[in-house]
Coordinates of C-alpha atoms in Angstrom, one line a residue:
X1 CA 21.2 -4.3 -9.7
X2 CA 21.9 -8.0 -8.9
X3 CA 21.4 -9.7 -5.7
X4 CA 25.0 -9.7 -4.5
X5 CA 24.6 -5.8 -4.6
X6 CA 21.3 -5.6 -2.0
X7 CA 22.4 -5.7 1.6
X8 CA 22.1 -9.6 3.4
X9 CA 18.2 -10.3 4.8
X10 CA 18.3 -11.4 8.2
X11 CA 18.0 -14.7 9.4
X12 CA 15.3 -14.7 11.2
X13 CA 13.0 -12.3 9.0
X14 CA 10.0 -13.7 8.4
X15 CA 8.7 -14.9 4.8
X16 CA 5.2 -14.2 5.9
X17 CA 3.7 -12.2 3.1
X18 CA 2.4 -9.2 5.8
X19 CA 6.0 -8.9 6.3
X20 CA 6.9 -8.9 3.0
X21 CA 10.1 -7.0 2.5
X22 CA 12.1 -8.4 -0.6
X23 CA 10.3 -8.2 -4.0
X24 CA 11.7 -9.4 -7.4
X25 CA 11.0 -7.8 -10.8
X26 CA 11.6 -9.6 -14.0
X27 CA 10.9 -7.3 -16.6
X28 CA 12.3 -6.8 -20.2
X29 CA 11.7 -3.3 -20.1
X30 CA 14.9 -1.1 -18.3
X31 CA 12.8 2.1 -17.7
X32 CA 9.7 0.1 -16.3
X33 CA 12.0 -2.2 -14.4
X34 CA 14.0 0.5 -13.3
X35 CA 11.0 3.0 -12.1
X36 CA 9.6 0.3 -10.2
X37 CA 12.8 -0.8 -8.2
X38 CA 13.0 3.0 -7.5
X39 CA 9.2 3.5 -6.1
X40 CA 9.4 0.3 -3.9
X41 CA 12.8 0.8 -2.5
X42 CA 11.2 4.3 -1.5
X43 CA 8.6 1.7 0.3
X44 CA 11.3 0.1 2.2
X45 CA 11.4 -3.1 -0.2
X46 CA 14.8 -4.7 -0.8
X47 CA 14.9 -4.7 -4.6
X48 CA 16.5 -7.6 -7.1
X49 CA 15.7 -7.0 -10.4
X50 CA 16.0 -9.0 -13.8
X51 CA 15.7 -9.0 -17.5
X52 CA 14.9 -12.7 -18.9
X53 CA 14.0 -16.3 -17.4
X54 CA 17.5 -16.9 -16.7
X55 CA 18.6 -13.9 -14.8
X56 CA 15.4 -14.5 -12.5
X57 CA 16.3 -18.2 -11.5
X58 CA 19.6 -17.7 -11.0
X59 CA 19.1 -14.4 -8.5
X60 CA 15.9 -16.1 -6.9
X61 CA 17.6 -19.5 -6.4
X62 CA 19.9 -18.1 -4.0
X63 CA 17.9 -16.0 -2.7
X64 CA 14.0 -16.0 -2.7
X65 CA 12.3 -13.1 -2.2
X66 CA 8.5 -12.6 -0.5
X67 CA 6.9 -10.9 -3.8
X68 CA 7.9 -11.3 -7.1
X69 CA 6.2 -9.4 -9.9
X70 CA 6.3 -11.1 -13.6
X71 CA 6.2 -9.7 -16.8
X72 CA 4.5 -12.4 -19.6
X73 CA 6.0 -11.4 -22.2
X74 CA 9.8 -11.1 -22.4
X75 CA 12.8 -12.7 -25.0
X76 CA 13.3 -16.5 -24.1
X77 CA 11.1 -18.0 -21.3
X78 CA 7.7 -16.3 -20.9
X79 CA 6.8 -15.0 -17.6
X80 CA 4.4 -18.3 -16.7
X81 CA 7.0 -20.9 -17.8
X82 CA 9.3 -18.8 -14.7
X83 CA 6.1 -18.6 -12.5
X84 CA 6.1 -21.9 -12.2
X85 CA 9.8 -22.7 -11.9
X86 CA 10.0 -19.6 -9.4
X87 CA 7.3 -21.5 -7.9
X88 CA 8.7 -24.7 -7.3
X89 CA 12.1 -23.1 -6.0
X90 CA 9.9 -21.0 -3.2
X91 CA 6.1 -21.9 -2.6
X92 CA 5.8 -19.2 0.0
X93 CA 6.5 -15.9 -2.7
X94 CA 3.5 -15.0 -4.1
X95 CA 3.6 -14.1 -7.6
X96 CA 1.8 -10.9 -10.2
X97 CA 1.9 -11.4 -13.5
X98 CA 2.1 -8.1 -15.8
X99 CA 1.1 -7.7 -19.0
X100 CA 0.9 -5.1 -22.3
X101 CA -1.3 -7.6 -23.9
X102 CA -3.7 -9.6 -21.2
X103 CA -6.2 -11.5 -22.2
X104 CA -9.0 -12.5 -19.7
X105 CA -7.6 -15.9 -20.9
X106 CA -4.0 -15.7 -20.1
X107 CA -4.5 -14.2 -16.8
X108 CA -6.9 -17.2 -15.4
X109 CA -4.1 -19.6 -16.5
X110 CA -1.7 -17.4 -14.4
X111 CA -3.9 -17.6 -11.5
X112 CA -4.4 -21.3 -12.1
X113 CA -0.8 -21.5 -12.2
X114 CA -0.3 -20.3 -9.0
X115 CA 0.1 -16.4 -9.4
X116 CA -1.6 -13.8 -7.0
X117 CA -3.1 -11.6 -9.3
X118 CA -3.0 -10.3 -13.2
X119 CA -2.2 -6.7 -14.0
X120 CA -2.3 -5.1 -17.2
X121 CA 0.9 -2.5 -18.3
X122 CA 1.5 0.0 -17.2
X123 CA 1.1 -0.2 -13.5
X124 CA 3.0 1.2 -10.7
X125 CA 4.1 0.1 -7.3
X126 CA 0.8 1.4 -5.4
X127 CA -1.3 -1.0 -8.5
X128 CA 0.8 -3.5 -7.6
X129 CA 0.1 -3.6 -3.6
X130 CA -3.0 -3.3 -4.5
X131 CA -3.1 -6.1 -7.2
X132 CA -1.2 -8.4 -4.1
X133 CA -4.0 -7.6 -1.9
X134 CA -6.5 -7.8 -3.7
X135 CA -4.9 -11.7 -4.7
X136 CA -5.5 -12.4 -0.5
X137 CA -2.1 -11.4 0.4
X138 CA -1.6 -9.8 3.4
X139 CA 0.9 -6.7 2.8
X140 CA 0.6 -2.9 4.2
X141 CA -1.2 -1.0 1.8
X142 CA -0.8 2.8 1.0
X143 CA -3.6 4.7 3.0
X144 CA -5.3 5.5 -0.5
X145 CA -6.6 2.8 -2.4
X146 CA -8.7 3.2 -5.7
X147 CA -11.0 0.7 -7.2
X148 CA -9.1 -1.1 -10.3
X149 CA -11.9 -0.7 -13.0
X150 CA -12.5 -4.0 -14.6
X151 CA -11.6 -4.1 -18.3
X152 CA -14.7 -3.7 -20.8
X153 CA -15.1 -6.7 -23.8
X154 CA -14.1 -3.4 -25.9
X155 CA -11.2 -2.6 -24.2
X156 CA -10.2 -6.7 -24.3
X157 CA -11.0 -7.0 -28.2
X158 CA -8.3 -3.7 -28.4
X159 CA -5.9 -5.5 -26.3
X160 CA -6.3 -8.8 -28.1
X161 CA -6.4 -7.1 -31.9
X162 CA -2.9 -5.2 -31.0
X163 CA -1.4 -8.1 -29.2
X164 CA -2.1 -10.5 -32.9
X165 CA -1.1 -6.9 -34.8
X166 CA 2.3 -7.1 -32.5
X167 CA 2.6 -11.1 -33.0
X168 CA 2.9 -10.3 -37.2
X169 CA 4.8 -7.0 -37.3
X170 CA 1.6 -4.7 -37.9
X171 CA 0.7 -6.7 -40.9
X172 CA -2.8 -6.6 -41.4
X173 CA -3.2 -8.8 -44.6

């Protein structure tokens, strides 16, 4: 779906985040991507979605949206090189990162580069309010919230030995 298919915002509709309506997901992934459009159109959220860095700045530049979640990892551009251009184009969206391989690392650079929150894969739309929320936004939140459990330093070593096992091909030598 590309931005010229979602119907026109209206003018005077507020890009306060507690009113946050539009969202933007830039994932590399069609059946994440495409699950998530689906759960927060069902939510009332008009929906632009893209593949790469340069399907992102292109639909955002005309258009951008109040939330915009970010994968980090994707062919081309990685998700915080367009967090910051996304951020320069619109200072008011507020920005998640998502990741398969996190690092306590990577997501304090993405906070320190101007994202709301960090959230490892997979997640779904109601992780995601939450994640926003949580990152001092101000959006409606489903009436059930659950306490994100904070990673363990065993379940970061796993994410970081599969992330270097994916970076070489799964060659351990």
């Amino acid at each position: 779906m590309t931005l010229a298919e979602l119907p026109p915002m209206d003018s005077k509709e507020s890009t306060d985040v507690s009113q946050a309506r539009s969202i933007l997901l830039v994932d590399d992934s069609i059946v994440l991507r495409d699950r998530l459009a689906l759960a927060f159109q069902e939510r009332g959220f008009r929906v632009a979605m893209a593949s790469n860095y340069d399907e992102a700045v292109a639909i955002f530049s005309k258009e951008p949206m109040d939330l915009a979640v970010l994968d980090l990892r994707m062919p081309g551009k990685p998700g915080l090189v367009l967090l910051q251009e996304l951020k320069k184009l619109s200072p008011k969206t507020k920005f998640l990162i998502l990741s398969g391989f996190g690092s306590i690392a990577t997501a304090i650079d993405a906070i320190r580069l101007g994202a709301t929150n960090f959230l490892p894969k997979p997640a779904d739309a109601d992780d995601i309010l939450t994640a926003f929320a949580r990152g001092g936004t101000d959006i409606e939140m489903p009436e059930a919230e659950e306490d994100i459990p904070v990673p363990t330093l065993a379940q970061a070593e796993w994410e970081h030995i599969h992330r270097i096992l994916a970076d070489c091909g799964g060659n351990i030598s």
